[in-house]
Each structure stands twice: as C-alpha cells, then as structure tokens.
Coordinates of C-alpha atoms and ligand atoms in Angstrom, one line a residue:
X29 CA -30.3 8.5 -24.1
X30 CA -26.9 7.8 -25.7
X31 CA -23.9 6.3 -23.9
X32 CA -22.2 9.6 -23.5
X33 CA -25.2 11.1 -21.6
X34 CA -25.4 7.9 -19.7
X35 CA -21.8 8.1 -18.6
X36 CA -22.3 11.7 -17.8
X37 CA -25.2 10.9 -15.5
X38 CA -23.2 8.3 -13.7
X39 CA -20.3 10.6 -13.1
X40 CA -22.7 13.4 -12.0
X41 CA -24.2 10.9 -9.5
X42 CA -20.7 10.0 -8.2
X43 CA -19.7 13.7 -7.9
X44 CA -22.6 14.5 -5.4
X45 CA -21.4 15.1 -1.8
X46 CA -21.6 11.9 0.2
X47 CA -21.8 9.9 -2.9
X48 CA -19.5 7.3 -1.2
X49 CA -21.4 7.2 2.0
X50 CA -22.8 3.9 3.1
X51 CA -23.5 4.2 6.8
X52 CA -25.5 7.3 6.3
X53 CA -27.7 5.5 3.8
X54 CA -28.7 2.9 6.4
X55 CA -29.4 5.8 8.9
X56 CA -31.8 7.3 6.3
X57 CA -33.4 4.0 5.3
X58 CA -33.1 1.1 7.8
X59 CA -35.1 -1.1 5.2
X60 CA -32.3 -0.8 2.8
X61 CA -30.9 -4.3 3.3
X62 CA -34.3 -5.7 2.4
X63 CA -34.8 -3.4 -0.6
X64 CA -31.4 -4.1 -2.1
X65 CA -31.5 -7.8 -1.6
X66 CA -32.5 -9.9 -4.6
X67 CA -32.5 -13.6 -5.4
X68 CA -32.6 -15.9 -8.4
X69 CA -31.8 -19.5 -9.1
X70 CA -31.0 -20.0 -5.4
X71 CA -28.5 -17.2 -5.2
X72 CA -29.3 -14.3 -2.9
X73 CA -27.5 -11.1 -3.5
X74 CA -27.2 -8.2 -1.1
X75 CA -26.1 -4.9 -2.6
X76 CA -27.0 -2.8 0.4
X77 CA -23.5 -2.3 1.7
X78 CA -22.5 -0.3 -1.2
X79 CA -23.2 3.5 -1.8
X80 CA -25.8 2.7 -4.4
X81 CA -28.9 4.9 -3.9
X82 CA -31.9 5.7 -6.3
X83 CA -30.0 8.3 -8.1
X84 CA -26.9 6.2 -8.7
X85 CA -29.1 3.2 -9.7
X86 CA -31.1 5.2 -12.1
X87 CA -28.0 6.5 -13.8
X88 CA -26.5 3.1 -14.0
X89 CA -29.6 1.5 -15.4
X90 CA -29.5 4.3 -17.9
X91 CA -26.1 3.0 -19.1
X92 CA -27.6 -0.5 -19.3
X93 CA -30.3 0.8 -21.6
X94 CA -28.1 3.0 -23.7
X95 CA -25.4 0.3 -24.1
X96 CA -27.8 -1.9 -25.8
X97 CA -26.9 -4.7 -23.4
X98 CA -30.4 -6.4 -24.0
X99 CA -29.7 -6.4 -27.8
X100 CA -26.2 -7.9 -27.3
X101 CA -27.7 -10.6 -25.0
X102 CA -30.3 -11.3 -27.8
X103 CA -27.5 -11.5 -30.4
X104 CA -25.6 -13.9 -28.2
X105 CA -28.6 -16.1 -27.9
X106 CA -29.2 -16.1 -31.6
X107 CA -25.6 -17.2 -32.2
X108 CA -24.5 -14.1 -34.0
X109 CA -20.6 -13.6 -34.2
X110 CA -20.6 -11.2 -31.2
X111 CA -16.9 -12.3 -30.7
X112 CA -16.1 -10.2 -33.7
X113 CA -12.3 -10.3 -33.5
X114 CA -12.3 -14.1 -33.6
X115 CA -15.5 -14.2 -35.9
X116 CA -17.1 -16.5 -33.4
X117 CA -20.5 -16.8 -31.7
X118 CA -20.7 -17.2 -28.0
X119 CA -23.0 -20.0 -27.1
X120 CA -21.8 -21.4 -23.8
X121 CA -25.4 -21.2 -22.5
X122 CA -26.3 -23.9 -25.2
X123 CA -24.0 -26.4 -23.3
X124 CA -26.4 -26.3 -20.4
X125 CA -29.4 -26.7 -22.8
X126 CA -30.9 -23.4 -21.9
X127 CA -34.2 -23.1 -23.9
X128 CA -33.9 -20.8 -26.9
X129 CA -30.2 -20.7 -27.0
X130 CA -28.5 -21.9 -30.2
X131 CA -30.0 -23.4 -33.3
X132 CA -30.8 -27.1 -34.1
X133 CA -27.3 -28.0 -35.0
X134 CA -25.8 -26.7 -31.9
X135 CA -28.6 -28.2 -29.7
X136 CA -28.2 -31.7 -31.4
X137 CA -24.4 -31.6 -31.0
X138 CA -24.6 -30.7 -27.4
X139 CA -27.1 -33.4 -26.7
X140 CA -25.0 -36.0 -28.5
X141 CA -21.8 -35.0 -26.6
X142 CA -23.6 -35.0 -23.3
X143 CA -24.9 -38.5 -24.1
X144 CA -21.4 -39.7 -24.9
X145 CA -19.9 -38.1 -21.7
X146 CA -22.6 -39.7 -19.6
X147 CA -22.1 -43.2 -21.1
X148 CA -18.3 -43.0 -20.8
X149 CA -18.3 -41.5 -17.2
X150 CA -20.9 -44.1 -16.0
X151 CA -18.9 -46.9 -17.6
X152 CA -15.6 -45.9 -15.9
X153 CA -17.4 -45.3 -12.6
X154 CA -19.1 -48.7 -12.7
X155 CA -15.9 -50.4 -13.9
X156 CA -17.1 -51.6 -17.3
X157 CA -14.3 -49.5 -18.9
X158 CA -11.0 -50.6 -17.5
X159 CA -7.3 -49.9 -17.8
X160 CA -5.0 -51.9 -20.1
X161 CA -4.1 -54.4 -17.4
X162 CA -7.8 -55.0 -16.5
X163 CA -7.7 -52.7 -13.4
X164 CA -10.4 -50.3 -12.4
X165 CA -9.6 -46.6 -12.7
X166 CA -9.3 -45.1 -9.2
X167 CA -7.8 -41.8 -10.4
X168 CA -8.4 -39.3 -13.2
X169 CA -5.7 -36.9 -14.3
X170 CA -6.9 -33.9 -16.3
X171 CA -4.1 -32.2 -18.1
X172 CA -4.9 -28.7 -19.3
X173 CA -4.3 -25.0 -18.5
X174 CA -6.4 -21.8 -18.2
X175 CA -10.0 -22.6 -19.0
X176 CA -9.1 -26.3 -19.5
X177 CA -8.0 -26.5 -15.9
X178 CA -9.4 -23.7 -13.7
X179 CA -13.1 -24.2 -14.0
X180 CA -13.1 -28.0 -13.6
X181 CA -10.5 -27.8 -10.8
X182 CA -12.5 -25.1 -9.0
X183 CA -15.7 -27.3 -9.2
X184 CA -13.8 -30.4 -8.2
X185 CA -12.6 -28.8 -5.1
X186 CA -16.0 -27.5 -4.3
X187 CA -18.1 -30.6 -4.9
X188 CA -15.9 -33.7 -4.9
X189 CA -15.9 -35.3 -1.5
X190 CA -13.1 -37.3 0.2
X191 CA -14.8 -40.6 -0.5
X192 CA -15.8 -40.0 -4.1
X193 CA -14.2 -42.2 -6.6
X194 CA -12.4 -41.9 -9.0
X195 CA -10.3 -39.2 -7.4
X196 CA -9.6 -36.2 -9.6
X197 CA -6.2 -34.5 -10.2
X198 CA -5.3 -31.5 -12.2
X199 CA -2.0 -30.9 -14.0
X200 CA -1.7 -27.4 -15.5
X201 CA 1.7 -26.0 -15.1
X202 CA 4.6 -26.9 -17.4
X203 CA 6.8 -26.7 -14.3
X204 CA 7.5 -30.4 -14.0
X205 CA 7.5 -30.1 -10.2
X206 CA 3.8 -30.2 -10.6
X207 CA 4.0 -33.5 -12.5
X208 CA 6.6 -34.9 -10.1
X209 CA 4.2 -34.4 -7.2
X210 CA 1.3 -36.2 -9.1
X211 CA 3.6 -39.0 -10.5
X212 CA 4.6 -39.8 -6.9
X213 CA 1.0 -40.5 -5.9
X214 CA -0.5 -42.0 -9.1
X215 CA -0.5 -45.6 -10.3
X216 CA -0.4 -45.6 -14.1
X217 CA -2.3 -49.0 -14.3
X218 CA -5.2 -47.3 -12.4
X219 CA -5.1 -43.8 -13.9
X220 CA -7.3 -42.4 -16.7
X221 CA -5.6 -39.4 -18.4
X222 CA -7.8 -36.6 -19.9
X223 CA -5.9 -34.3 -22.2
X224 CA -8.0 -31.2 -22.1
X225 CA -7.2 -28.5 -24.7
X226 CA -9.6 -26.7 -26.9
X227 CA -6.8 -26.1 -29.5
X228 CA -4.8 -29.2 -28.7
X229 CA -1.6 -27.0 -29.4
X230 CA -1.1 -25.3 -26.1
X231 CA 2.6 -25.6 -25.4
X232 CA 2.4 -26.4 -21.7
X233 CA -0.5 -28.9 -22.1
X234 CA 1.2 -30.7 -24.9
X235 CA 4.5 -30.9 -23.1
X236 CA 2.8 -32.4 -20.0
X237 CA 0.8 -34.8 -22.3
X238 CA 4.0 -36.1 -23.7
X239 CA 5.6 -36.7 -20.3
X240 CA 2.4 -38.5 -19.0
X241 CA 2.2 -40.5 -22.2
X242 CA 5.8 -41.7 -21.7
X243 CA 5.0 -42.6 -18.0
X244 CA 2.0 -44.6 -19.2
X245 CA 4.0 -46.3 -22.0
X246 CA 6.5 -47.5 -19.2
X247 CA 3.8 -49.1 -17.3
X248 CA 1.3 -50.5 -19.7
X249 CA 3.3 -50.5 -23.0
X250 CA 2.5 -48.6 -26.2
X251 CA -0.4 -50.9 -27.0
X252 CA -2.0 -50.2 -23.7
X253 CA -1.9 -46.4 -23.9
X254 CA -5.2 -45.8 -25.7
X255 CA -7.1 -47.5 -22.9
X256 CA -5.8 -44.9 -20.6
X257 CA -6.3 -41.7 -22.6
X258 CA -9.2 -39.5 -23.6
X259 CA -9.1 -36.1 -25.3
X260 CA -11.3 -33.1 -24.6
X261 CA -10.8 -30.9 -27.7
X262 CA -12.1 -29.1 -30.7
X263 CA -9.1 -30.2 -32.8
X264 CA -10.0 -33.7 -34.1
X265 CA -6.9 -34.0 -36.4
X266 CA -4.6 -33.0 -33.5
X267 CA -6.1 -35.6 -31.2
X268 CA -5.8 -38.3 -33.9
X269 CA -2.1 -37.3 -34.5
X270 CA -1.5 -37.8 -30.8
X271 CA -2.9 -41.4 -31.1
X272 CA -6.2 -41.0 -29.4
X273 CA -9.0 -43.1 -31.0
X274 CA -12.0 -41.1 -32.2
X275 CA -14.3 -42.9 -29.6
X276 CA -12.2 -41.4 -26.9
X277 CA -12.3 -37.9 -28.2
X278 CA -15.0 -35.6 -26.6
X279 CA -15.5 -32.6 -28.8
X280 CA -16.9 -29.1 -28.6
X281 CA -16.9 -26.1 -30.8
X282 CA -15.1 -22.7 -31.2
X283 CA -18.3 -21.0 -29.9
X284 CA -17.2 -22.1 -26.4
X285 CA -14.6 -19.8 -25.0
X286 CA -12.0 -21.5 -22.9
X287 CA -13.0 -19.7 -19.7
X288 CA -16.7 -20.6 -20.4
X289 CA -15.9 -24.3 -21.1
X290 CA -16.4 -26.2 -17.9
X291 CA -19.9 -27.1 -19.0
X292 CA -18.6 -28.7 -22.3
X293 CA -16.5 -31.8 -22.8
X294 CA -13.9 -30.0 -20.8
X295 CA -16.0 -30.9 -17.8
X296 CA -15.6 -34.7 -18.3
X297 CA -13.4 -34.9 -15.2
X298 CA -16.3 -33.6 -13.2
X299 CA -18.8 -36.1 -14.8
X300 CA -16.3 -38.8 -13.7
X301 CA -15.7 -37.7 -10.2
X302 CA -19.2 -36.5 -9.4
X303 CA -21.3 -38.9 -11.4
X304 CA -23.9 -38.0 -14.0
X305 CA -26.7 -36.9 -11.7
X306 CA -24.5 -34.3 -9.9
X307 CA -22.9 -33.1 -13.2
X308 CA -26.3 -32.6 -14.6
X309 CA -27.4 -30.7 -11.6
X310 CA -24.5 -28.4 -12.0
X311 CA -25.6 -27.7 -15.6
X312 CA -29.2 -27.3 -14.3
X313 CA -28.1 -24.5 -11.8
X314 CA -26.4 -22.7 -14.6
X315 CA -29.4 -23.1 -16.8
X316 CA -31.6 -21.6 -14.1
X317 CA -29.4 -18.6 -13.8
X318 CA -29.4 -18.3 -17.7
X319 CA -33.2 -18.3 -17.7
X320 CA -33.2 -15.5 -15.0
X321 CA -30.6 -13.5 -17.0
X322 CA -32.4 -13.9 -20.3
X323 CA -35.9 -13.0 -18.8
X324 CA -35.8 -10.8 -15.8
X325 CA -36.2 -7.1 -16.3
X326 CA -33.0 -5.1 -16.2
X327 CA -33.8 -3.6 -12.7
X328 CA -34.2 -7.1 -11.2
X329 CA -31.5 -8.9 -13.1
X330 CA -28.8 -10.2 -10.8
X331 CA -25.9 -10.5 -13.3
X332 CA -26.7 -7.1 -14.7
X333 CA -26.9 -5.4 -11.3
X334 CA -23.7 -7.1 -10.2
X335 CA -22.0 -5.7 -13.4
X336 CA -23.4 -2.2 -12.7
X337 CA -21.8 -2.3 -9.2
X338 CA -18.5 -2.9 -10.9
X339 CA -19.1 0.2 -13.1
X340 CA -20.1 2.2 -10.0
X341 CA -17.0 1.0 -8.1
X342 CA -14.6 1.0 -11.0
X343 CA -15.6 3.9 -13.1
X344 CA -17.6 6.2 -10.9
X345 CA -15.5 5.7 -7.7
X346 CA -12.1 4.9 -9.3
X347 CA -11.6 1.7 -7.3
X348 CA -9.2 -0.6 -9.2
X349 CA -9.6 -4.0 -7.6
X350 CA -12.0 -6.3 -6.0
X351 CA -11.5 -8.9 -3.2
X352 CA -13.5 -12.2 -3.6
X353 CA -13.9 -13.8 -0.1
X354 CA -15.7 -17.1 -0.2
X355 CA -16.4 -18.1 3.4
X356 CA -16.3 -21.8 2.4
X357 CA -13.0 -23.7 2.2
X358 CA -14.4 -25.7 -0.7
X359 CA -14.5 -22.5 -2.9
X360 CA -10.8 -22.0 -2.5
X361 CA -10.2 -22.1 -6.3
X362 CA -13.2 -19.7 -7.1
X363 CA -11.0 -16.6 -7.0
X364 CA -8.5 -18.2 -9.5
X365 CA -11.4 -19.1 -11.7
X366 CA -12.8 -15.6 -11.6
X367 CA -9.4 -14.2 -12.2
X368 CA -9.4 -15.8 -15.6
X369 CA -13.0 -15.3 -16.3
X370 CA -13.0 -11.6 -15.4
X371 CA -9.4 -10.5 -16.2
X372 CA -8.9 -12.3 -19.5
X373 CA -12.4 -11.2 -20.6
X374 CA -12.3 -7.6 -19.4
X375 CA -8.6 -6.7 -19.5
X376 CA -9.0 -4.7 -22.7
X377 CA -8.2 -1.2 -23.7
X378 CA -9.6 -1.1 -27.1
X379 CA -13.4 -1.0 -27.9
X380 CA -15.3 -2.9 -30.6
X381 CA -14.5 -0.1 -33.0
X382 CA -10.8 -0.6 -32.5
X383 CA -10.4 2.8 -30.7
X384 CA -9.1 3.2 -27.2
X385 CA -11.9 3.2 -24.7
X386 CA -12.4 6.4 -22.8
X387 CA -12.9 4.8 -19.4
X388 CA -11.4 2.2 -17.2
X389 CA -12.3 -1.4 -17.9
X390 CA -11.8 -4.7 -15.8
X391 CA -10.6 -4.6 -12.2
X392 CA -7.9 -6.6 -10.5
X393 CA -9.6 -9.6 -9.0
X394 CA -8.0 -11.5 -6.1
X395 CA -9.1 -13.5 -3.1
X396 CA -8.8 -16.3 -0.7
X397 CA -11.3 -18.1 1.5
X398 CA -12.4 -16.6 4.8
X399 CA -11.4 -16.7 7.5
X400 CA -7.8 -17.3 6.3
X401 CA -8.0 -13.9 4.3
X402 CA -8.7 -12.1 7.6
X403 CA -5.3 -13.2 8.8
X404 CA -3.4 -12.0 5.7
X405 CA -4.5 -9.2 3.3
X406 CA -7.9 -8.0 4.9
X407 CA -6.0 -5.5 7.0
X408 CA -5.6 -3.3 3.8
X409 CA -9.3 -3.5 3.1
X410 CA -10.0 -2.0 6.5
X411 CA -7.3 0.6 6.9
X412 CA -5.3 1.0 3.6
X413 CA -5.3 4.2 1.6
X414 CA -7.0 2.4 -1.3
X415 CA -10.6 1.4 -1.2
X416 CA -11.0 -2.2 -2.3
X417 CA -14.6 -3.5 -2.6
X418 CA -15.2 -6.9 -1.1
X419 CA -17.4 -9.7 -2.3
X420 CA -18.5 -12.1 0.4
X421 CA -19.8 -15.5 -0.5
X422 CA -21.6 -17.1 2.3
X423 CA -23.1 -20.7 2.6
X424 CA -25.9 -21.1 5.0
X425 CA -25.8 -24.8 5.6
X426 CA -22.5 -26.8 5.7
X427 CA -22.0 -30.4 4.7
X428 CA -20.3 -31.3 8.0
X429 CA -21.7 -31.9 11.4
X430 CA -19.5 -29.3 13.3
X431 CA -22.3 -26.7 13.8
X432 CA -20.2 -24.6 16.2
X433 CA -17.3 -24.2 13.6
X434 CA -19.9 -23.1 11.0
X435 CA -21.3 -20.5 13.3
X436 CA -17.8 -19.1 14.0
X437 CA -17.2 -19.0 10.1
X438 CA -20.4 -17.2 9.5
X439 CA -20.0 -14.8 12.4
X440 CA -16.6 -13.8 11.0
X441 CA -17.8 -13.3 7.4
X442 CA -20.8 -11.1 8.6
X443 CA -18.5 -9.2 11.0
X444 CA -16.0 -8.4 8.3
X445 CA -18.8 -6.9 6.1
X446 CA -20.1 -4.9 9.1
X447 CA -16.6 -3.7 10.1
X448 CA -15.9 -2.5 6.6
X449 CA -19.1 -0.6 6.5
X450 CA -19.3 0.8 10.1
X451 CA -15.7 1.5 10.8
X452 CA -14.8 2.8 14.2
X453 CA -14.2 6.4 15.1
X454 CA -11.6 8.0 17.5
X455 CA -14.1 8.7 20.2
X456 CA -15.2 5.0 20.3
X457 CA -11.5 3.7 20.3
X458 CA -10.5 6.1 23.2
X459 CA -13.5 5.2 25.3
X460 CA -12.7 1.5 25.0
X461 CA -9.1 2.1 25.9
X462 CA -10.1 4.3 28.8
X463 CA -12.4 1.6 30.1
X464 CA -9.6 -0.9 29.8
X465 CA -7.4 1.4 32.1
X466 CA -4.9 2.6 29.5
X467 CA -3.1 5.9 30.2
X468 CA -4.0 9.1 28.4
X469 CA -0.6 9.4 26.5
X470 CA -1.0 5.8 25.3
X471 CA -4.5 6.5 24.2
X472 CA -3.4 9.6 22.3
X473 CA -0.6 7.6 20.6
X474 CA -2.6 4.6 19.6
X475 CA -6.0 6.0 18.6
X476 CA -5.0 7.0 15.0
X477 CA -3.8 3.6 14.4
X478 CA -6.9 1.9 15.7
X479 CA -9.5 4.0 13.8
X480 CA -11.3 2.4 10.9
X481 CA -12.7 4.8 8.4
X482 CA -15.7 2.6 7.4
X483 CA -17.9 3.3 4.4
X484 CA -16.0 0.6 2.6
X485 CA -18.3 -1.3 0.2
X486 CA -19.1 -4.9 -0.1
X487 CA -21.5 -7.2 -1.8
X488 CA -22.7 -10.4 -0.2
X489 CA -23.8 -13.5 -2.1
X490 CA -25.5 -16.2 -0.1
X491 CA -26.1 -19.9 -1.1
X492 CA -28.4 -22.1 0.8
X493 CA -25.9 -24.9 0.5
X494 CA -22.8 -25.6 -1.6
X495 CA -24.4 -28.1 -4.0
X496 CA -24.0 -28.7 -7.8
X497 CA -27.1 -26.6 -8.6
X498 CA -26.2 -23.6 -6.5
X499 CA -22.6 -23.6 -7.7
X500 CA -23.7 -23.8 -11.2
X501 CA -26.0 -20.8 -10.7
X502 CA -23.2 -18.9 -9.0
X503 CA -20.6 -19.4 -11.8
X504 CA -23.2 -18.6 -14.5
X505 CA -24.0 -15.4 -12.5
X506 CA -20.4 -14.3 -12.9
X507 CA -20.2 -15.4 -16.6
X508 CA -23.3 -13.2 -17.4
X509 CA -21.8 -10.4 -15.3
X510 CA -18.8 -10.4 -17.6
X511 CA -21.0 -10.3 -20.7
X512 CA -22.9 -7.3 -19.4
X513 CA -19.6 -5.4 -18.5
X514 CA -18.4 -6.1 -22.1
X515 CA -21.5 -4.4 -23.4
X516 CA -21.3 -1.5 -21.0
X517 CA -17.6 -0.8 -21.9
X518 CA -18.1 -1.5 -25.5
X519 CA -15.3 -4.1 -25.6
X520 CA -15.1 -7.7 -26.8
X521 CA -15.2 -9.8 -23.6
X522 CA -14.7 -13.0 -25.5
X523 CA -11.3 -12.7 -27.2
X524 CA -7.8 -12.8 -25.4
X525 CA -5.2 -11.4 -27.9
X526 CA -3.2 -10.3 -24.9
X527 CA -1.9 -13.8 -24.2
X528 CA -0.4 -14.1 -27.7
X529 CA 2.8 -11.9 -27.6
X530 CA 4.5 -13.8 -24.7
X531 CA 3.7 -17.1 -26.4
X532 CA 5.4 -15.9 -29.6
X533 CA 8.5 -14.4 -27.8
X534 CA 9.0 -17.7 -25.9
X535 CA 9.8 -19.5 -29.2
X536 CA 13.2 -17.8 -29.9
X537 CA 14.1 -17.7 -26.2
X538 CA 13.5 -21.5 -26.0
X539 CA 15.8 -21.8 -28.9
X540 CA 18.4 -19.8 -27.1
X541 CA 18.0 -22.0 -23.9
X542 CA 18.5 -25.0 -26.2
X543 CA 21.9 -23.6 -27.3
X544 CA 20.7 -21.7 -30.4
X545 CA 21.1 -18.0 -31.3
X546 CA 21.0 -15.7 -28.2
X547 CA 17.9 -13.6 -27.5
X548 CA 17.6 -10.4 -29.3
X549 CA 16.7 -8.2 -26.3
X550 CA 19.7 -7.3 -24.1
X551 CA 17.7 -7.7 -20.8
X552 CA 16.6 -11.1 -21.8
X553 CA 20.1 -12.0 -23.0
X554 CA 21.6 -10.7 -19.7
X555 CA 19.2 -12.7 -17.5
X556 CA 19.7 -15.8 -19.6
X557 CA 23.5 -15.3 -19.0
X558 CA 22.8 -15.0 -15.2
X559 CA 20.8 -18.1 -15.3
X560 CA 23.7 -20.0 -16.9
X561 CA 26.1 -18.5 -14.4
X562 CA 24.1 -19.4 -11.2
X563 CA 22.7 -22.7 -12.1
X564 CA 26.1 -24.4 -11.6
Ligands
F6P76 O1 -4.2 -18.5 -21.8 C1 -4.8 -18.3 -23.1 C2 -5.8 -19.5 -23.4 O2 -6.1 -19.4 -24.7 C3 -7.1 -19.5 -22.5 O3 -8.0 -18.6 -23.0 C4 -7.4 -20.9 -22.6 O4 -8.4 -21.2 -21.6 C5 -6.1 -21.6 -22.3 O5 -5.2 -20.7 -23.1 C6 -6.0 -23.0 -22.7 O6 -6.2 -23.2 -24.1 P1 -6.5 -24.6 -24.7 O7 -7.7 -25.1 -24.0 O8 -6.6 -24.4 -26.2 O9 -5.3 -25.5 -24.4

C-alpha cells in the first residue's frame, strides 16, 4: 500500500457514521479498556477512551507501514543524516547508551563525556571541587534557553527534592527580571554557574552569561571566575573565548538536537542535583523505552501507537490541539517541555521533498497539572465547541505520606477522564434537579447549560511512581512519538528553521532601540515610537 491509499483508508474510517463515538464502543465491548491498554518500560498507556476501533487501527497501522517508519527508525539508529536540511544524523538515543545505536566513535565519545560528568558532579557534591574562596557549592545556576533549559528544568522540578544539595536554578529569559529574582537569593561565592548552549551563540543565553560573569567578578575577582564556571556546548572555540578552561567544558555533538539534549552534557545540572546514581537511572529509563521502541512490533509499540492517536485526532477528526494534564505537581514543567519537543519538531508545513504537505501536521500542545487545570481551562474540554483531546498522566504511588490527598488527586484525574467520555444528557440533569426540588421553569432554563456532550477523547498514561527511571521512559516515549509523526507526515521533525526569521529581524530593531536607524517596517516603527512616548 502507498501512503495515498493509507491516508484514504484513514479518512474512510473517519467518515463512517459514529466514527467519533466512544461511549458506544464500551457498550459493545466492555473489555475494551483491557484490550487497549499496553505497557512498556514501566509506562502503562490506556487508549480505550478514544474512538479507536479495529477498522481505524488497521487503517492507521497501514499508514505506519506505508510511511516507512520502520526504515526511518533504522536509518536513525545507523546514524544516517535523516535531519536532511541540517545535514545531521539524529542520535540522541546513543546518549543513553542504547545498544546498537551509533558507531564506535559516538559510543566512545558518549562514554567519555559521561565519565567526566560523573567525576565532576561527584566532586562538587562531595566538596572536593570548591569555589574560588574555598566554599562548597550550595547552588547551581544553569543559564540556557529552549532545549538547554526546558528539559533539565522539567526533570529538576520532577525529581529534585527540597533537601537535595546543591539546589538547582534555571535562568532562561533575557528579561533581566528573571536574573534579578535569582541574584537576590544566590551567593556568588557558593554558586556554580553552567552556561548551557549547544551553539554558544544564542543571544539571550550569552547576554545572561555576561551579566552573571560580571556578578561573579564583583564577588570573587577576575581570577576567581573560572572556578565558578562550566560550559555545556558543542562550540569549543566559543567557550574558550568566553574564558572557560577546557577541563570545564562538557561537550556533545551536532547529532543531538536541542530539544533532545537533556541526556547529554546539557543534563549536567541534573547530575549535580540528583547525584550520579539517579541521573544514570534517568538515562536507564529512557534506554528501556528506546529498546522497546526499536524492537516491539508496530501494533504493540507504545510511541508508535501514541503517534497514530495524534494522526487519528489531528488528521482524521480535525482536532487541532491537545491538553497535557499531569496529575502530579512535580510534572508542572512537562507541558512546557512537550511544547518545545512537539511544536518545534512538528510545526512544519513543508515535506522532506520541499513541497507543501497535503495534510495538517503538529497540534497545539498546552497543559497544567491537575487538579489546578480543573479550575481553569478544563471547562472548555467538557463543554466548548472545539473538541480538545486530553492526555492524563497519573502516578500510582506518591513520595509523601499524605495518602488521603493522593486519593483525592487520583479520584479527580480519573473522574475527569470519565466525565469527558460519559458526558451527561438532559434527562439526567433534569432528574437530578427535580430530586433537588428545583422548579420546572428553572430546570428548563438551566438544563442546556448543564448538559455535557461526552464522547470527548482522552489517553491515560500511568507511572507506578515518579522516579528517575519512569520519568526517563516517559520522556523517551514522547521523543519517539515525535519521530514517528515526522515519518507519517513526511516532514523533518529535527530542524527548526521557523525560529530564524525573528532572530534576524531582532538585529536591526535592537540597533534602532540603541539609537540607530529607525526600523524599516511602519508598524514596528510606530510601536517603537509608542514605547519611547510611554516609558517616560
Ligand atoms: O529556539 C531555537 C533553538 O535553536 C532551540 O532549538 C534550542 O533548544 C535553543 O534555541 C537553544 O539553543 P542553544 O542551546 O544553541 O543556545
């Protein structure tokens, strides 16, 4: 089958009457939840609360076959330049030492960097590497943005506990309010600064690095600065020019995309905050998911099936967004990490051949932890005119002793998925209101507002516990999902040309803000004049 036929089969499956029904599928097949729940690497995935049935699944798997996803996966493993527009291979799996991924050069380089990261992180944690004034490092400040911030910051929030030392801080935004807030709480004599930038040219990161360098110089003098700095980068000349000694540079390679880089030297803050054992367990969890992704048959492959659900929702059903709802406060930055991972990877309109793709690509991803989300945007998921598939992430066992709180949390997460699915019809609302003694005119007026249409899809992911291994596996699941979607849609999921234009245009506008030639575009010029007028 070719891809045109595969897409036609998916669209035909979606055009069937009741293709969007979910409730009815449970009525026909009460064992559906068991049948559509799979697990791998400690992550359990329940697809039953979607409208997926055998016909849809067969059509979707037809696309998986026709798109050559297995061949693309094999090419990725072999280190072929599948990121064609940047002429790069895509080998982030090699960072977690997944067997069979990358050649001897990559494998040896990864092992060497991991050894250096381990030795450095251990020495800092044990106090054998000290600051310039002989003090122990109590705080680590990671300066980086995008993939050089979001992944590590997300994992730090998930896994670093209040008593872990050193404490981890992340500075991303060039808005110096962010630096002001950190500067107020950090002591330069006890702060280790990591400049995390693959390119070591990113404007925001370098601007923040210069501010922080000056702050260090004030406290420990120019000569003391090297003791407080390390660089995580592929740009050795750039780090040398910044004055970072080679033994404080932790490198990686251009085959690691920014949004896939938390497993590389970019994860050094995590090795420092978690300790080597837990950082290794994070890599191990990702490795377990890699092994599953590379070996499981397509019909049992979690990342591939999760990607097919996105095709079903995005292409066949026309849904344009997805809500990520982790029912765990510690996963509060996961939606932000997934926004970069998915929207930077899949926000593409041109295929590998340079032609416009004939179908929709990546969805809008947004989210917040439950139960907070229930008290903000979840109203729209239940009763809005747009259908927004939800993704619940539940954690079976908490790491606190408040069992009652955790039961409330889980009950709410499960209830939301059930409410989206089941909905509530007018008769049931009216009966409840009558039982509560409400008048008939009041019932007639309120019933339409209180009806829930139901049949709104959700996927649930369950982790036994939020530990390094399960988080590593969860993040790798999403990474491989993205790779599969790139194959299904025929796009390059590993470049990000869309971020370039704004960066280029910022140059002349900055010159104008510094008193140079006014901006060329009238709207920008007018707003710049308005800024001048109102700033006083
Ligand atoms: O926003 C574009 C981007 O290139 C991301 O892909 C990347 O994660 C981020 O900038 C940071 O880049 P660097 O690590 O080179 O500073």
